[in-house]
Structures are given as structure tokens and as C-alpha cells.
Amino acid sequence: MAVDVDDYRPALQAAAGHAQRWLEGVGTRPVRPSATADELAGRLAVPLPAEGAPPQQVVDELATTAEPGLLAIQSGRFFGWVMGGTLPAALAADWLVSAWDQNAGLRYATPAVAALEEAAAGWVLELLGLPRGSGVGFTTGATTANFTCLAAARSRVLRDVGWDLDADGLTGGPRVHVLVGAERHDTVDLALRYLGLGRPAVVAADDQGRVEVTALRTALAAVPREAPLIVCLQAGNVHSGAFDPFTEAVAAVRESRSPGGRAGEGGAAATWVHVDGAFGLWAAACPELRHLTSGVAGADSWTTDAHKTLNTPYDCGIAAVREPADLRRAMGVHTSYLVADVTGAGDPLEHVPELSRRARGVPVWAALRSLGSDGVARLVGGLAANARALAGGIADVPGATVLNDVVHTQVCVAFEDDERTRAVTQRLLAGGEAWMSGSRWRGRDVMRISVSNAATDAEDVRRSVQAVRAAATERALTG
Ligand SMILES: *Cc1c(COP(=O)(O)O)cnc(C)c1O
């Protein structure tokens, strides 16, 4: 039976209409949702009707039901967690990815999306200043990119000491030592947990959350020289935006180990340096910020996200591994019915945990193609400039203190005491004019700002500073 486009057209047109109305209103509606998940779940908790409904009616019902529970993440005044908006070309490409319905695992079967993802991967490596031949996998996010990179690390450092992880598993094998900075992202621990590597040893961080190289040297000295070792560094601390000192840290790791045996820049056997750069790695694409990532290319693997700084739709993370063979050994699957790529380029399914997946690298290609390298530099530089402007404006609000050096896209603000900070944050969120999420950093409650949205402009910054000022002075006004 032929696919009848008339079966699709009304639903697709309805969806396009709803999407455009959403985008039209996203900058003017309150940033916060107006209904809770419980309220919406209550409305949706009906028995599944025996009779289906026409596609267009389903789409209309979906959009109408969801509307009050949508968070305006695409608003230029949304600064919660680390969440980007969506660029027009990336959003439209994401629609095409769904319409094409390609299962992106095999090069010979779905050549168009495989080639587009390879082109996107090449552009990403170039923009981020990473080694050209690195293996790249498009994952669901940075959490799975950390998992993917650390799986490659685990298998490689064990192989280097003669332990075949694939054949013999972890049980009874040599202990893999893992060092992480005190302020690494929690998903690094999560990835280590998935991988059976247990709780890592923690290296002290300085007042901006950067790994202290002297503490790293001490921690390295405690690891037996021949033992398998993984060290996790960070590009972009979620609170301060700070970057670990890569040049010094990578040198400290290499110097602490027996020389030789390992490819890459001065690598040592059974040693792996991984960098979680979910949002921060994009500083490398901007000339004014590139110095923050200096030395990062000396690592063995890198995690980043496209759905944060690059402003593609969810879900899109990127795992890059210096030696493609290490990535394939950890992630590859070889069965008779999956005819493998014979060109030597490697199949996409050898680079990620999933077998079947959407071609999530295609929106990355579209985002980069629409921006160009100058546009990426402007995007990243603009986010950092807006962060500095927000910090400058909020520093003038009575009682507010900016706690971090604003080197990138993150700002942490505290008011007179923890209770005040929490109250001001809650009032700001309830007001709906802007969204900044609460957190705790260095023993204090903070209002956290992450500028990750390409849509934020000077007017958004002005209005957001004004909203913080109003939330902070309301108590004074009302008693
Ligand atoms: C957001 C973030 C993660 C997790 O990324 P997801 O895409 O949400 O899985 C990991 N590390 C850092 C530094 C992050 O900012």
C-alpha cells in the first residue's frame, strides 16, 4: 500500500501551526508553567478510549492539553540549569529527521544521515580544536557521552595492563583508579556507577571549582605507577563556569606515569584523561574565550552537548574519543544480520550505546551550517557577554553578591543569607518574568544563572535584572 500523504498532511499542518503559535508566544508568556504535573496528570488520567481519533484532532488535543504545563525554555529570559533554546534550522531539521524515519546505525543502509553526521562530527572537532581523526558518537546527552567516553577509557586502560575486559569482565581484574575534581558534574559519578567503577577519589578544587594541580599531583602519587588510571577533568563548572587548568593537569597526569606505550600527545600506558565539557567546550569555538580551553586537546576523550550551547533540540550529546578504535571496541556490536561497514569508516552504531536511534546528528549539521564558524563564535561570545551583563546589573541590586568570577556563561548570586536567597529566587520564579534556578555552592544557597540561549538579547538582560531587583526589594516594600 502506498503511503497516502493525505493521511499525514492535516496532522503535520496542525503541528506546524501549533509550533508557530508556541514560538510566537514564548517570549511574552510567563516563563514558568501555569499548571503542575499533578494537575495535568489528573486531567489526562482517563481510560484509553476503545475508539481512536483522527490524527489532526490528536495533535490539537495534545497542544491544547500541554500548553499550560510548558516551561518557556526558549524564552530569552530563561536561565535555569544549563539549557539552550533551539535554532530555526536545527528545529526544522529535527522535524525532517522524524519524517525521514531513518534508523541511523548503519552507513550502507542509511547513507544520507550517516554522511551528514560524519560531516557534523568533523565540523565539531574543528570548532572545538580537538584531534581531527577522533571517533565521534551522537548520544542522547552529556550523561551518555560521559558514559560512552568512560566505557572506552575503562576498556583501554585495562587492555594496556593485559586484562581483556570483553572476555573476562571486571570481576577479578585489576582495580581501575579514577580521580575526579571535587566539583565535577554528578553525571561523571553516574557514568562510573553504570560502568562498575565505583566511587572515584576526589581531588580538591579551588574557590572557582577548578582542580588544584598540587592536590592532583598528591592524588596521582597515591596511585600505583603501573595501575590502570582514569582522570576526569571539566570544561565549564555548572556554578562558576570555570575551566580546569588542562595544560598543567594533563602534564601532571602524564608525568606521574611510566612513559611509552600510548598513542596521542605524550600519553602513557594505562592512563586516560577525560574531559566533561558539556557546555564549556564550546568556548574553544570563540576567539575571545578560547584561552579557557587551552591544553584541552591533550586529553583522550571529550564530552559535550549540542542541546545546550549550540541550541539544537533535545536530545543531543557528543562523545569524542582520540583513538576511534577505543570507542569501537567499547561500543561496537557485531552480529551477522547487521552487515557492517566495509569501507573502514566505521558504522554509527559502533560509536554509541544504542543500536536503533534517530539521526540526532542531523540537527547539529543544520545548526552549524546555518551559523557558520563565525556565527558559532558570535553565539558563544554573545552568551558570555550576556552573562557578564547580568552579573554587572545584579551586582548593583541591594543585598546581592556575585560569588564567582564570570569567565563564561554562568553566574552565581547570593543575598544576605540563605533564607533570603531562597525567598528571592522563589519570588522571581513565581513572577514569571525570568527563570533562574536555586542551588547550593560552596556552602551557600545561590541563585544560579546559566546563559545558554541564543535568543537572549540586551532587552532580556535588562528585564531580567529588573525582575531580580523587584524580587529582592519586594520584602522591603511589603514589610
Ligand atoms: C548538563 C551537564 C551534564 C549532563 O548533560 P545532559 O545533556 O543533561 O545529560 C554533564 N556535565 C556537565 C558539566 C553539564 O553541564
Short mmCIF file of N, CA and C in Angstrom, two decimals, residues 18 50 131 148 198 232 275 281 289 319 355 412 442 477:
data_model
loop_
_atom_site.label_atom_id
_atom_site.label_comp_id
_atom_site.label_asym_id
_atom_site.label_seq_id
_atom_site.Cartn_x
_atom_site.Cartn_y
_atom_site.Cartn_z
N HIS A 18 0.62 24.84 15.49
CA HIS A 18 0.81 24.92 16.95
C HIS A 18 2.24 25.33 17.30
N ALA A 50 -11.68 3.11 23.58
CA ALA A 50 -11.64 1.99 22.65
C ALA A 50 -11.50 2.50 21.22
N PRO A 131 41.44 16.71 18.18
CA PRO A 131 42.15 16.00 17.11
C PRO A 131 41.21 15.54 16.01
N THR A 148 29.81 6.89 27.50
CA THR A 148 30.43 6.34 26.29
C THR A 148 31.95 6.51 26.34
N GLY A 198 32.74 2.15 40.55
CA GLY A 198 32.63 2.58 41.94
C GLY A 198 32.82 4.07 42.13
N CYS A 232 39.36 12.47 35.38
CA CYS A 232 38.28 13.24 34.75
C CYS A 232 38.43 14.72 35.06
N VAL A 275 37.58 14.64 29.54
CA VAL A 275 37.11 16.00 29.85
C VAL A 275 35.60 16.07 29.65
N LEU A 281 33.04 23.37 26.58
CA LEU A 281 33.96 23.07 25.49
C LEU A 281 33.75 24.01 24.29
N LEU A 289 37.30 33.59 23.94
CA LEU A 289 37.16 32.67 25.08
C LEU A 289 38.04 31.43 24.97
N ALA A 319 30.06 12.51 22.05
CA ALA A 319 31.21 11.86 22.67
C ALA A 319 32.32 11.80 21.64
N LEU A 355 21.57 0.78 19.66
CA LEU A 355 21.57 0.13 18.36
C LEU A 355 20.69 0.96 17.42
N CYS A 412 26.68 32.99 39.71
CA CYS A 412 26.09 32.57 40.98
C CYS A 412 25.91 33.79 41.87
N ARG A 442 29.50 25.99 47.42
CA ARG A 442 30.50 26.37 48.42
C ARG A 442 29.83 26.76 49.74
N LEU A 477 9.43 46.48 50.46
CA LEU A 477 8.24 47.26 50.13
C LEU A 477 7.01 46.78 50.93
#
